[in-house]
Short mmCIF file of C-alpha atoms and ligand atoms in Angstrom, two decimals:
data_model
loop_
_atom_site.label_atom_id
_atom_site.label_comp_id
_atom_site.label_asym_id
_atom_site.label_seq_id
_atom_site.Cartn_x
_atom_site.Cartn_y
_atom_site.Cartn_z
CA PRO I 20 -111.23 -84.70 -107.34
CA GLY I 21 -108.65 -82.14 -106.50
CA THR I 22 -107.85 -79.57 -103.86
CA THR I 23 -106.84 -76.00 -104.08
CA THR I 24 -104.64 -74.42 -101.44
CA LEU I 25 -105.23 -70.80 -100.60
CA ASP I 26 -102.22 -69.05 -99.16
CA LEU I 27 -103.41 -66.07 -97.18
CA ASP I 28 -101.13 -63.41 -95.78
CA THR I 29 -103.51 -60.78 -94.41
CA SER I 30 -103.47 -58.54 -91.38
CA SER I 31 -106.03 -60.81 -89.63
CA PHE I 32 -105.18 -64.28 -90.90
CA LYS I 33 -101.95 -65.82 -92.12
CA GLY I 34 -101.78 -69.39 -93.24
CA SER I 35 -102.79 -71.93 -95.85
CA ILE I 36 -106.24 -73.30 -96.27
CA SER I 37 -106.82 -76.31 -98.56
CA ILE I 38 -110.25 -76.77 -100.06
CA ASN I 39 -111.61 -79.76 -101.94
CA THR I 40 -113.04 -78.78 -105.33
CA GLY I 41 -115.28 -81.83 -105.87
CA LEU I 42 -118.61 -83.14 -104.60
CA PHE I 43 -119.00 -84.71 -101.15
CA ILE I 44 -121.25 -87.73 -101.65
CA GLY I 45 -121.46 -90.86 -99.46
CA GLY I 46 -118.64 -89.64 -97.22
CA LYS I 47 -116.17 -89.33 -100.09
CA TRP I 48 -114.99 -86.67 -102.51
CA CYS I 49 -115.85 -87.39 -106.08
CA ASP I 50 -115.96 -85.76 -109.50
CA PRO I 51 -119.34 -84.98 -111.10
CA VAL I 52 -120.65 -87.71 -113.39
CA ASP I 53 -120.61 -85.24 -116.27
CA ALA I 54 -117.30 -83.61 -115.32
CA HIS I 55 -117.51 -80.67 -117.60
CA ASP I 56 -119.18 -77.87 -115.58
CA HIS I 57 -117.11 -75.60 -113.32
CA ALA I 58 -117.63 -72.28 -111.54
CA GLU I 59 -115.06 -69.60 -110.90
CA ILE I 60 -115.30 -68.45 -107.30
CA ILE I 61 -114.78 -64.71 -107.08
CA ASN I 62 -113.34 -62.49 -104.36
CA PRO I 63 -115.96 -59.66 -104.17
CA SER I 64 -113.38 -57.24 -102.69
CA THR I 65 -111.28 -57.42 -105.83
CA GLY I 66 -113.53 -59.00 -108.47
CA LYS I 67 -110.68 -61.54 -109.06
CA LYS I 68 -110.83 -65.30 -109.11
CA ILE I 69 -110.14 -67.23 -105.93
CA MET I 70 -110.34 -70.77 -107.31
CA VAL I 71 -112.46 -73.06 -109.44
CA ILE I 72 -114.91 -75.73 -108.20
CA SER I 73 -116.76 -78.58 -109.96
CA LEU I 74 -120.49 -78.29 -110.46
CA ALA I 75 -122.91 -81.19 -110.27
CA SER I 76 -125.83 -82.23 -112.48
CA SER I 77 -129.04 -84.08 -111.68
CA LYS I 78 -127.17 -87.37 -112.09
CA ASP I 79 -125.00 -86.47 -109.07
CA VAL I 80 -128.17 -85.56 -107.12
CA ASP I 81 -129.43 -89.12 -107.86
CA LEU I 82 -126.17 -90.61 -106.49
CA ALA I 83 -126.37 -88.41 -103.36
CA VAL I 84 -129.98 -89.46 -102.80
CA LYS I 85 -128.99 -93.12 -103.09
CA ALA I 86 -126.09 -92.65 -100.68
CA ALA I 87 -128.44 -90.85 -98.23
CA HIS I 88 -131.02 -93.55 -98.34
CA LYS I 89 -128.44 -96.19 -97.76
CA ALA I 90 -127.13 -94.33 -94.70
CA TYR I 91 -130.63 -93.82 -93.44
CA LYS I 92 -131.49 -97.46 -93.66
CA THR I 93 -128.24 -98.81 -92.19
CA SER I 94 -126.75 -96.33 -89.77
CA TRP I 95 -128.84 -93.23 -89.14
CA GLY I 96 -132.40 -92.30 -88.14
CA PHE I 97 -133.54 -94.26 -85.13
CA LYS I 98 -130.83 -96.84 -85.96
CA CYS I 99 -128.44 -94.44 -84.36
CA PRO I 100 -129.66 -93.44 -80.88
CA GLY I 101 -130.25 -89.76 -80.21
CA LYS I 102 -127.53 -89.55 -77.68
CA GLU I 103 -125.01 -90.79 -80.31
CA ARG I 104 -126.29 -88.32 -82.92
CA GLY I 105 -126.01 -85.62 -80.29
CA LYS I 106 -122.39 -86.52 -79.46
CA MET I 107 -121.49 -86.22 -83.14
CA LEU I 108 -123.16 -82.87 -83.46
CA LEU I 109 -121.35 -81.58 -80.28
CA LYS I 110 -118.05 -82.81 -81.72
CA LEU I 111 -118.85 -81.08 -85.01
CA ALA I 112 -119.49 -77.80 -83.13
CA ASP I 113 -116.17 -78.21 -81.24
CA LEU I 114 -114.30 -78.84 -84.49
CA LEU I 115 -115.85 -75.74 -86.11
CA GLU I 116 -114.82 -73.72 -83.10
CA ARG I 117 -111.29 -75.13 -83.31
CA ASP I 118 -111.09 -73.97 -86.91
CA ALA I 119 -112.93 -70.69 -86.42
CA ASP I 120 -110.08 -68.59 -87.80
CA GLN I 121 -109.99 -70.55 -91.04
CA PHE I 122 -113.75 -70.40 -91.50
CA ALA I 123 -113.82 -66.66 -90.78
CA ALA I 124 -111.03 -66.21 -93.37
CA ILE I 125 -112.99 -68.19 -95.98
CA GLU I 126 -116.15 -66.14 -95.38
CA ALA I 127 -114.15 -62.89 -95.62
CA LEU I 128 -112.51 -64.02 -98.80
CA ASN I 129 -115.52 -65.50 -100.53
CA VAL I 130 -118.35 -63.23 -99.24
CA GLY I 131 -116.46 -60.08 -98.37
CA LYS I 132 -117.57 -60.01 -94.78
CA PRO I 133 -115.35 -58.17 -92.36
CA TYR I 134 -113.16 -60.89 -90.85
CA HIS I 135 -113.83 -59.98 -87.21
CA VAL I 136 -117.59 -59.91 -87.79
CA ALA I 137 -117.47 -63.23 -89.69
CA LYS I 138 -115.64 -64.83 -86.80
CA ALA I 139 -117.85 -63.46 -84.01
CA TYR I 140 -121.19 -63.70 -85.79
CA ASP I 141 -121.17 -66.18 -88.62
CA VAL I 142 -118.68 -68.76 -87.35
CA MET I 143 -119.41 -68.58 -83.63
CA GLY I 144 -123.16 -68.37 -84.46
CA ALA I 145 -122.89 -71.58 -86.44
CA VAL I 146 -120.94 -73.22 -83.60
CA GLU I 147 -123.56 -72.32 -80.98
CA TYR I 148 -126.35 -73.39 -83.37
CA ILE I 149 -124.98 -76.84 -84.01
CA ARG I 150 -124.17 -77.25 -80.34
CA TYR I 151 -127.65 -76.32 -79.35
CA PHE I 152 -129.18 -78.89 -81.73
CA GLY I 153 -126.73 -81.48 -80.51
CA GLY I 154 -128.43 -80.99 -77.18
CA TRP I 155 -131.89 -81.63 -78.68
CA ALA I 156 -130.85 -84.94 -80.34
CA ASP I 157 -131.88 -87.13 -77.40
CA LYS I 158 -134.88 -85.03 -76.44
CA ASN I 159 -137.16 -85.60 -79.35
CA GLN I 160 -140.15 -86.95 -77.52
CA GLY I 161 -143.65 -88.11 -78.45
CA ASN I 162 -146.66 -88.23 -76.12
CA VAL I 163 -148.84 -90.86 -74.60
CA ILE I 164 -152.48 -89.91 -75.28
CA GLU I 165 -155.28 -90.87 -72.98
CA THR I 166 -158.01 -92.74 -74.86
CA ASN I 167 -159.53 -95.64 -72.88
CA GLU I 168 -158.21 -98.39 -70.71
CA ALA I 169 -158.22 -100.92 -73.52
CA LYS I 170 -155.86 -98.90 -75.60
CA LEU I 171 -152.37 -97.53 -75.40
CA ALA I 172 -152.02 -94.62 -77.80
CA TYR I 173 -148.79 -92.72 -78.32
CA THR I 174 -146.89 -90.67 -80.86
CA ARG I 175 -143.47 -90.93 -82.28
CA HIS I 176 -141.71 -88.05 -84.02
CA GLU I 177 -140.04 -89.81 -86.85
CA PRO I 178 -137.48 -88.29 -89.25
CA PHE I 179 -138.48 -87.83 -92.91
CA GLY I 180 -135.47 -89.90 -94.02
CA VAL I 181 -133.82 -87.91 -96.80
CA CYS I 182 -134.04 -84.12 -96.89
CA GLY I 183 -132.91 -81.65 -99.47
CA GLN I 184 -131.51 -78.29 -98.26
CA ILE I 185 -130.84 -75.27 -100.51
CA ILE I 186 -129.12 -72.21 -99.08
CA PRO I 187 -128.19 -68.68 -100.23
CA TRP I 188 -124.92 -66.76 -100.36
CA ASN I 189 -125.41 -64.14 -97.71
CA PHE I 190 -124.52 -66.17 -94.64
CA PRO I 191 -123.16 -69.37 -96.21
CA LEU I 192 -121.85 -71.03 -93.05
CA LEU I 193 -124.53 -69.76 -90.71
CA MET I 194 -127.44 -70.72 -93.04
CA MET I 195 -125.82 -74.15 -93.44
CA SER I 196 -125.76 -74.59 -89.64
CA TRP I 197 -129.50 -73.61 -89.45
CA LYS I 198 -130.24 -76.39 -91.84
CA VAL I 199 -127.78 -79.09 -90.74
CA GLY I 200 -128.38 -78.76 -86.97
CA PRO I 201 -132.10 -79.69 -86.63
CA ALA I 202 -132.06 -82.14 -89.62
CA LEU I 203 -129.31 -84.27 -88.12
CA ALA I 204 -130.50 -83.98 -84.52
CA THR I 205 -133.84 -85.53 -85.55
CA GLY I 206 -132.16 -88.29 -87.55
CA ASN I 207 -132.47 -87.18 -91.11
CA CYS I 208 -129.90 -87.61 -93.87
CA ILE I 209 -129.29 -84.53 -96.03
CA ILE I 210 -128.27 -83.36 -99.46
CA LEU I 211 -127.20 -79.75 -99.14
CA LYS I 212 -126.66 -77.37 -101.97
CA PRO I 213 -124.78 -74.15 -101.14
CA SER I 214 -125.06 -71.08 -103.39
CA GLU I 215 -122.80 -71.54 -106.47
CA MET I 216 -121.22 -68.21 -105.62
CA THR I 217 -120.22 -68.98 -102.01
CA PRO I 218 -119.52 -72.73 -101.66
CA LEU I 219 -116.11 -72.61 -99.97
CA SER I 220 -117.13 -72.76 -96.29
CA ALA I 221 -119.51 -75.71 -97.06
CA LEU I 222 -116.67 -77.59 -98.81
CA LYS I 223 -114.39 -77.06 -95.78
CA PHE I 224 -117.24 -78.01 -93.45
CA ALA I 225 -117.56 -81.40 -95.20
CA GLU I 226 -114.05 -82.28 -93.88
CA LEU I 227 -115.33 -81.69 -90.32
CA VAL I 228 -118.32 -83.96 -90.98
CA VAL I 229 -115.90 -86.80 -91.59
CA GLU I 230 -113.75 -85.90 -88.61
CA ALA I 231 -116.78 -85.79 -86.29
CA GLY I 232 -117.56 -89.34 -87.25
CA PHE I 233 -120.85 -89.11 -89.05
CA PRO I 234 -121.49 -92.27 -91.03
CA PRO I 235 -120.91 -91.90 -94.84
CA GLY I 236 -124.03 -90.68 -96.70
CA VAL I 237 -125.60 -88.87 -93.73
CA VAL I 238 -124.38 -85.51 -94.98
CA ASN I 239 -123.87 -84.95 -98.74
CA ILE I 240 -122.82 -81.54 -100.05
CA ILE I 241 -123.03 -80.86 -103.74
CA ASN I 242 -122.41 -77.66 -105.65
CA GLY I 243 -124.29 -76.67 -108.71
CA TYR I 244 -126.52 -74.04 -110.29
CA GLY I 245 -129.94 -73.45 -108.85
CA PRO I 246 -131.99 -74.32 -111.93
CA VAL I 247 -129.92 -77.54 -112.34
CA VAL I 248 -129.06 -78.99 -108.92
CA GLY I 249 -131.54 -77.02 -106.83
CA GLN I 250 -134.35 -77.86 -109.19
CA ALA I 251 -133.28 -81.52 -109.22
CA ILE I 252 -133.46 -81.62 -105.48
CA ALA I 253 -136.85 -79.87 -105.37
CA GLU I 254 -138.39 -82.28 -107.83
CA HIS I 255 -136.66 -85.50 -106.70
CA PRO I 256 -139.17 -88.29 -106.06
CA ASP I 257 -137.07 -89.89 -103.28
CA ILE I 258 -136.47 -86.70 -101.21
CA ALA I 259 -139.23 -86.44 -98.63
CA LYS I 260 -138.67 -82.84 -97.47
CA VAL I 261 -136.95 -79.79 -98.80
CA ALA I 262 -135.84 -76.80 -96.80
CA PHE I 263 -135.06 -73.69 -98.83
CA THR I 264 -133.60 -70.33 -97.91
CA GLY I 265 -133.45 -67.75 -100.62
CA SER I 266 -135.60 -65.38 -102.62
CA THR I 267 -139.38 -65.51 -102.74
CA LEU I 268 -139.19 -65.97 -106.53
CA VAL I 269 -137.20 -69.17 -106.25
CA GLY I 270 -139.15 -70.33 -103.18
CA ARG I 271 -142.27 -70.43 -105.41
CA LYS I 272 -140.39 -72.64 -107.90
CA VAL I 273 -139.40 -75.01 -105.17
CA MET I 274 -142.96 -75.37 -104.04
CA GLU I 275 -144.09 -75.83 -107.61
CA ALA I 276 -141.53 -78.56 -108.21
CA SER I 277 -142.68 -80.30 -105.04
CA ALA I 278 -146.31 -80.08 -106.10
CA LYS I 279 -145.51 -81.49 -109.50
CA SER I 280 -143.39 -84.33 -108.19
CA ASN I 281 -143.93 -86.15 -104.96
CA LEU I 282 -145.60 -83.47 -102.74
CA LYS I 283 -142.56 -83.38 -100.54
CA VAL I 284 -142.88 -81.19 -97.49
CA VAL I 285 -141.58 -77.69 -98.16
CA THR I 286 -140.29 -75.17 -95.65
CA LEU I 287 -139.22 -71.79 -96.96
CA GLU I 288 -137.24 -68.89 -95.43
CA LEU I 289 -137.61 -66.09 -97.95
CA GLY I 290 -137.09 -62.40 -98.42
CA GLY I 291 -138.27 -59.36 -96.53
CA LYS I 292 -138.77 -55.59 -96.51
CA SER I 293 -138.76 -55.20 -92.76
CA PRO I 294 -139.88 -52.03 -91.02
CA THR I 295 -137.98 -50.27 -88.27
CA ILE I 296 -140.25 -47.89 -86.34
CA VAL I 297 -138.77 -45.19 -84.18
CA PHE I 298 -141.21 -43.46 -81.88
CA ASP I 299 -140.54 -39.96 -80.39
CA ASP I 300 -140.22 -41.43 -76.87
CA SER I 301 -137.32 -43.74 -77.81
CA ASP I 302 -133.83 -43.57 -76.42
CA LEU I 303 -132.65 -41.90 -79.64
CA ASP I 304 -129.00 -42.68 -79.23
CA GLN I 305 -129.71 -46.40 -78.90
CA ALA I 306 -132.40 -46.34 -81.54
CA LEU I 307 -129.95 -44.87 -84.01
CA LYS I 308 -127.26 -47.49 -83.33
CA TRP I 309 -129.75 -50.35 -83.61
CA THR I 310 -131.31 -48.94 -86.75
CA MET I 311 -127.83 -48.86 -88.26
CA GLN I 312 -127.30 -52.40 -87.28
CA ALA I 313 -130.76 -53.52 -88.58
CA MET I 314 -130.15 -51.95 -91.98
CA TYR I 315 -126.43 -52.11 -92.78
CA ALA I 316 -125.18 -55.25 -91.11
CA ASN I 317 -123.73 -57.62 -93.70
CA MET I 318 -123.79 -54.76 -96.23
CA GLY I 319 -127.61 -54.90 -96.19
CA GLN I 320 -127.55 -58.43 -97.50
CA SER I 321 -129.68 -59.70 -94.66
CA CYS I 322 -133.11 -61.16 -95.00
CA VAL I 323 -134.25 -59.29 -91.88
CA ALA I 324 -132.68 -56.01 -92.97
CA GLY I 325 -134.73 -53.10 -91.50
CA SER I 326 -134.87 -51.40 -94.86
CA ARG I 327 -138.00 -49.25 -94.31
CA VAL I 328 -137.27 -46.82 -91.55
CA PHE I 329 -140.35 -45.07 -90.12
CA VAL I 330 -139.51 -42.10 -87.91
CA HIS I 331 -141.99 -40.04 -85.87
CA GLU I 332 -142.32 -36.50 -87.19
CA GLY I 333 -141.41 -35.01 -83.79
CA ILE I 334 -137.84 -36.38 -83.95
CA TYR I 335 -137.41 -36.76 -87.73
CA ASP I 336 -135.06 -33.83 -88.33
CA GLU I 337 -132.76 -34.78 -85.44
CA PHE I 338 -132.89 -38.48 -86.42
CA ILE I 339 -132.06 -37.96 -90.08
CA GLN I 340 -129.21 -35.64 -89.31
CA LYS I 341 -127.56 -38.00 -86.80
CA PHE I 342 -128.43 -41.14 -88.91
CA SER I 343 -126.78 -39.77 -92.08
CA ALA I 344 -123.69 -38.79 -90.08
CA MET I 345 -123.42 -42.34 -88.73
CA VAL I 346 -124.04 -43.88 -92.12
CA GLN I 347 -121.33 -41.69 -93.70
CA GLY I 348 -119.04 -42.86 -90.90
CA LEU I 349 -119.79 -46.49 -91.71
CA GLY I 350 -119.06 -45.77 -95.38
CA GLN I 351 -115.61 -44.47 -94.33
CA THR I 352 -114.73 -47.85 -92.96
CA ALA I 353 -115.33 -49.55 -96.34
CA GLY I 354 -112.37 -51.61 -97.47
CA ASP I 355 -110.34 -54.76 -97.10
CA PRO I 356 -112.49 -57.25 -95.13
CA PHE I 357 -109.30 -58.51 -93.37
CA SER I 358 -108.51 -55.08 -91.92
CA ALA I 359 -109.51 -54.63 -88.29
CA ASN I 360 -111.08 -51.28 -89.02
CA THR I 361 -113.40 -52.44 -91.78
CA MET I 362 -117.09 -52.54 -90.95
CA HIS I 363 -118.40 -52.28 -94.45
CA GLY I 364 -117.35 -54.77 -97.10
CA PRO I 365 -118.35 -55.27 -100.75
CA GLN I 366 -121.64 -56.73 -102.07
CA VAL I 367 -121.25 -60.38 -102.89
CA SER I 368 -121.12 -60.25 -106.72
CA GLN I 369 -121.22 -58.13 -109.84
CA VAL I 370 -124.82 -59.27 -110.41
CA GLN I 371 -125.86 -58.01 -106.94
CA PHE I 372 -123.87 -54.84 -107.35
CA ASP I 373 -125.62 -54.14 -110.64
CA ARG I 374 -129.06 -55.00 -109.17
CA ILE I 375 -128.57 -52.61 -106.23
CA MET I 376 -127.25 -49.81 -108.42
CA GLY I 377 -130.31 -50.40 -110.56
CA TYR I 378 -132.53 -49.80 -107.56
CA ILE I 379 -130.62 -46.69 -106.64
CA ASP I 380 -131.15 -45.38 -110.18
CA SER I 381 -134.77 -46.20 -110.01
CA GLY I 382 -135.11 -44.30 -106.71
CA LYS I 383 -133.46 -41.24 -108.22
CA SER I 384 -135.59 -41.37 -111.39
CA GLU I 385 -138.81 -41.77 -109.31
CA GLY I 386 -137.93 -38.53 -107.53
CA ALA I 387 -136.59 -39.72 -104.18
CA THR I 388 -133.71 -37.79 -102.66
CA VAL I 389 -130.37 -39.48 -102.08
CA HIS I 390 -129.61 -38.16 -98.57
CA THR I 391 -126.38 -40.10 -98.23
CA GLY I 392 -124.35 -42.44 -100.46
CA GLY I 393 -126.06 -43.57 -103.66
CA GLU I 394 -122.85 -44.49 -105.58
CA ARG I 395 -120.11 -46.98 -105.71
CA HIS I 396 -117.19 -46.88 -103.36
CA GLY I 397 -113.68 -46.95 -104.89
CA THR I 398 -112.77 -48.52 -108.22
CA GLU I 399 -112.12 -52.14 -107.40
CA GLY I 400 -114.54 -54.84 -106.21
CA PHE I 401 -118.30 -54.55 -105.62
CA PHE I 402 -118.42 -51.83 -102.94
CA ILE I 403 -121.51 -49.59 -102.61
CA LYS I 404 -121.63 -46.66 -100.19
CA PRO I 405 -124.23 -47.16 -97.46
CA THR I 406 -127.21 -45.19 -98.78
CA ILE I 407 -130.19 -43.36 -97.36
CA PHE I 408 -133.19 -42.18 -99.51
CA THR I 409 -135.64 -39.61 -98.15
CA ASP I 410 -138.69 -37.98 -99.82
CA VAL I 411 -140.01 -41.43 -100.69
CA HIS I 412 -143.65 -42.49 -101.14
CA PRO I 413 -145.15 -45.92 -100.78
CA GLU I 414 -145.56 -46.59 -104.48
CA MET I 415 -141.89 -46.30 -105.28
CA LYS I 416 -139.98 -49.50 -106.19
CA ILE I 417 -137.31 -48.75 -103.58
CA VAL I 418 -140.09 -48.76 -100.92
CA LYS I 419 -141.90 -51.85 -102.10
CA GLU I 420 -139.19 -54.23 -103.27
CA GLU I 421 -136.43 -56.05 -101.36
CA ILE I 422 -133.11 -54.47 -102.46
CA PHE I 423 -130.85 -56.73 -100.51
CA GLY I 424 -128.13 -54.11 -100.29
CA PRO I 425 -127.14 -51.15 -98.11
CA VAL I 426 -130.03 -48.91 -99.07
CA ALA I 427 -132.58 -47.57 -96.54
CA VAL I 428 -135.66 -45.57 -97.22
CA VAL I 429 -136.70 -43.23 -94.45
CA LEU I 430 -140.43 -42.22 -94.04
CA LYS I 431 -142.11 -39.83 -91.58
CA PHE I 432 -145.16 -40.78 -89.56
CA LYS I 433 -147.59 -39.12 -87.16
CA THR I 434 -149.61 -41.76 -85.30
CA GLU I 435 -149.20 -45.28 -84.04
CA GLU I 436 -152.26 -46.45 -86.08
CA GLU I 437 -150.89 -44.87 -89.25
CA VAL I 438 -147.42 -46.43 -88.90
CA ILE I 439 -148.87 -49.88 -88.15
CA GLU I 440 -150.91 -49.74 -91.34
CA ALA I 441 -147.97 -48.48 -93.38
CA ALA I 442 -145.53 -51.01 -91.98
CA ASN I 443 -147.97 -53.85 -92.78
CA ALA I 444 -148.56 -52.63 -96.35
CA THR I 445 -146.16 -55.15 -97.88
CA THR I 446 -146.30 -58.67 -99.20
CA TYR I 447 -143.45 -59.62 -96.90
CA GLY I 448 -143.58 -60.39 -93.17
CA LEU I 449 -140.24 -61.48 -91.87
CA SER I 450 -139.23 -59.14 -89.06
CA CYS I 451 -139.63 -55.71 -87.48
CA CYS I 452 -137.96 -53.43 -84.93
CA ILE I 453 -139.78 -50.97 -82.67
CA PHE I 454 -138.05 -48.32 -80.61
CA THR I 455 -139.94 -46.79 -77.71
CA GLU I 456 -139.39 -46.42 -73.98
CA ASN I 457 -143.12 -47.09 -73.48
CA ILE I 458 -143.05 -50.87 -73.19
CA SER I 459 -146.83 -51.18 -73.42
CA ARG I 460 -146.77 -49.44 -76.78
CA GLY I 461 -143.74 -51.56 -77.88
CA ILE I 462 -145.62 -54.75 -77.11
CA ARG I 463 -148.85 -53.50 -78.65
CA VAL I 464 -147.18 -52.52 -81.85
CA ALA I 465 -145.20 -55.83 -81.97
CA HIS I 466 -148.45 -57.73 -81.66
CA ALA I 467 -150.13 -55.68 -84.43
CA LEU I 468 -147.33 -56.02 -86.97
CA GLU I 469 -147.59 -58.97 -89.39
CA ASN I 470 -144.14 -60.41 -88.96
CA GLY I 471 -142.60 -63.66 -87.82
CA SER I 472 -140.14 -61.82 -85.53
CA ALA I 473 -140.38 -58.60 -83.68
CA PHE I 474 -137.54 -56.88 -81.86
CA ILE I 475 -138.38 -54.24 -79.27
CA ASN I 476 -135.44 -51.87 -78.71
CA SER I 477 -133.01 -54.05 -80.55
CA ALA I 478 -132.37 -55.62 -84.00
CA GLN I 479 -130.94 -58.63 -85.71
CA LEU I 480 -130.32 -60.48 -82.42
CA VAL I 481 -131.88 -63.81 -83.48
CA ASP I 482 -131.33 -66.54 -80.90
CA HIS I 483 -131.05 -70.24 -81.65
CA GLY I 484 -133.77 -71.01 -79.12
CA VAL I 485 -136.41 -68.58 -80.45
CA PRO I 486 -138.41 -69.48 -83.53
CA PHE I 487 -137.49 -67.62 -86.71
CA GLY I 488 -139.45 -67.51 -89.93
CA GLY I 489 -141.81 -65.50 -92.11
CA TYR I 490 -145.39 -64.40 -92.20
CA LYS I 491 -147.07 -63.80 -95.62
CA GLN I 492 -144.66 -64.27 -98.55
CA SER I 493 -141.57 -64.28 -96.32
CA GLY I 494 -141.83 -68.03 -95.72
CA ILE I 495 -143.44 -71.15 -94.41
CA GLY I 496 -142.26 -72.99 -91.28
CA ARG I 497 -139.90 -72.04 -88.49
CA GLU I 498 -136.17 -72.52 -87.86
CA HIS I 499 -134.56 -72.37 -84.42
CA GLY I 500 -135.60 -73.86 -81.11
CA GLU I 501 -138.00 -76.73 -80.45
CA TYR I 502 -140.19 -75.48 -83.34
CA ALA I 503 -137.46 -76.42 -85.85
CA LEU I 504 -137.62 -80.07 -84.71
CA SER I 505 -141.24 -80.27 -85.81
CA THR I 506 -140.29 -79.20 -89.34
CA TYR I 507 -137.85 -82.18 -89.65
CA THR I 508 -140.13 -84.85 -88.17
CA GLN I 509 -143.44 -86.43 -89.06
CA VAL I 510 -145.78 -87.58 -86.34
CA LYS I 511 -147.02 -91.11 -86.23
CA GLY I 512 -149.99 -92.04 -83.98
CA ILE I 513 -149.75 -95.55 -82.69
CA HIS I 514 -152.68 -97.54 -81.30
CA VAL I 515 -151.95 -100.64 -79.20
CA ASN I 516 -154.93 -102.79 -78.45
CA LEU I 517 -154.78 -103.79 -74.78
CA GLY I 518 -158.04 -105.91 -74.68
CA ILE I 519 -160.72 -104.92 -77.16
CA ARG I 520 -162.09 -108.21 -78.62
CA LEU I 521 -164.21 -108.66 -81.71
P1 NAD J 603 -131.83 -67.23 -104.58
O1 NAD J 603 -133.27 -67.52 -104.39
O2 NAD J 603 -131.44 -66.69 -105.92
O3 NAD J 603 -130.95 -68.52 -104.37
C1 NAD J 603 -131.02 -69.28 -103.21
C2 NAD J 603 -130.60 -70.70 -103.51
O4 NAD J 603 -131.48 -71.30 -104.43
C3 NAD J 603 -129.20 -70.78 -104.24
O5 NAD J 603 -128.52 -71.94 -103.70
C4 NAD J 603 -129.61 -71.00 -105.66
O6 NAD J 603 -128.55 -71.68 -106.38
C5 NAD J 603 -130.84 -71.84 -105.51
N1 NAD J 603 -131.72 -71.79 -106.69
C6 NAD J 603 -131.82 -70.88 -107.69
N2 NAD J 603 -132.75 -71.24 -108.63
C7 NAD J 603 -133.28 -72.42 -108.20
C8 NAD J 603 -134.32 -73.23 -108.64
N3 NAD J 603 -134.99 -73.02 -109.76
N4 NAD J 603 -134.65 -74.36 -107.93
C9 NAD J 603 -134.02 -74.60 -106.77
N5 NAD J 603 -133.03 -73.88 -106.29
C10 NAD J 603 -132.65 -72.78 -106.96
O7 NAD J 603 -131.44 -66.25 -103.39
P2 NAD J 603 -130.05 -65.65 -103.11
O8 NAD J 603 -129.85 -64.57 -104.06
O9 NAD J 603 -128.96 -66.69 -102.99
O10 NAD J 603 -130.26 -65.05 -101.67
C11 NAD J 603 -130.95 -63.87 -101.42
C12 NAD J 603 -132.35 -64.09 -100.97
O11 NAD J 603 -132.42 -64.99 -99.86
C13 NAD J 603 -132.98 -62.85 -100.45
O12 NAD J 603 -134.31 -62.71 -101.04
C14 NAD J 603 -133.01 -62.98 -98.97
O13 NAD J 603 -134.05 -62.26 -98.31
C15 NAD J 603 -133.21 -64.44 -98.84
N6 NAD J 603 -132.82 -64.97 -97.54
C16 NAD J 603 -133.78 -65.31 -96.60
C17 NAD J 603 -133.40 -65.77 -95.35
C18 NAD J 603 -134.41 -66.17 -94.38
O14 NAD J 603 -134.07 -66.85 -93.40
N7 NAD J 603 -135.65 -65.79 -94.49
C19 NAD J 603 -132.03 -65.86 -95.00
C20 NAD J 603 -131.12 -65.49 -95.99
C21 NAD J 603 -131.49 -65.06 -97.23
#
């Protein structure tokens, strides 16, 4: 297996970053068994190749599963005390923080995120997440349950053993931390598959796993296409649990593969079409800024994107006028992700660019009005201007489907009841934002909306301690906080006979 050295000379980061191009299995770098599949990794700001990586097949998944089982039996799970697992996770977090500049540069290069945002949000978010779960590693407690005096009954929260983890391209490092943290804290070994488009931060991360001292085979990272490696993980008979983050379409396939193989436990973090609701008694200046954040952060490629904006009719005209001015301002910052002024980068790939432009065309042809944006930015890379559609109705594709790009639809409403019904009229249920200075109303509406998260007078501020996940077709299970531990452990009830005689 080889390495590629990236020499970067940008306004934010100067230096060389070497990246292994192979598979990380059993603590070592190796070539795929069938060493003929490769993927070109593309810089979305330019459309040009960054480097080439090796892709695995199901044979490599088999090897990774064997390595993970060996590690689990010999040196991980309850064989390694929680406080030791915790120390390794804390070290891993420290190492990631040490290398924050490199990781931010990788995310800027491979995903097109503004460098300063990648550093503050993606990299430092991953550091905090792993550190937080390092703290949980020795606090995974069962209960003693009162039964009768002749019996001691208690529970143990035991790891599954070997877990598969499949992640998307929108927050490669952050999504990896959401998977790795709770799985390792609870004593599981993992086989992680990054998106084939954005594997570079995961490959660099593998080096830190070695440096942090994790036994070989505890963490295995293998690149490959979804229908090949992802599918092989989902249907593997010796993987006990799979955690998936990605589209609802593929989430269904993962569940189906589990049902058809060994009924592995499946947790899913899927898509969304989240509502932002702005009442006429909101602090409009703040509501506008947060609505921008909710919708356009990460170029709209965020599962919690507040892509349906409901505005009360009493403030609609003022809102839309100020909102489009702000959105145009954001569009003017589009450019090189390494420039300190850039707030809006490219979409991740040509495929996503085409998909989003297809939705923009569909909105136009269904009669919606492009209020702002609605076209590509520049001539190079996959940039799309931040876009607002008005004059939309609930049956339009752009209102119903997840676009996963910088495209908002803005709708007018009259009453609280009406907006709750409209906001809930979707198959998704990931998140929502509510803006009002009437806190009773804010809480009432948050309770009525069918979403796994609700933000009152803010947006996007997920916290590693607060559960995160979807209602309806946005997912199954929760990440973050103590709730995440329960999705990586199975509960055993133990009955000790203290004196019952037959
Ligand atoms: P995707 O579903 O296309 O791919 C996600 C991962 O699944 C990738 O690693 C891919 O290679 C793999 N995959 C593809 N086909 C597979 C198969 N048949 N079996 C197993 N794995 C397979 O999603 P994406 O385009 O990478 O990401 C965008 C989607 O992810 C959006 O819908 C977004 O809302 C969702 N997302 C959700 C969350 C959340 O926490 N709820 C977070 C980020 C992204």
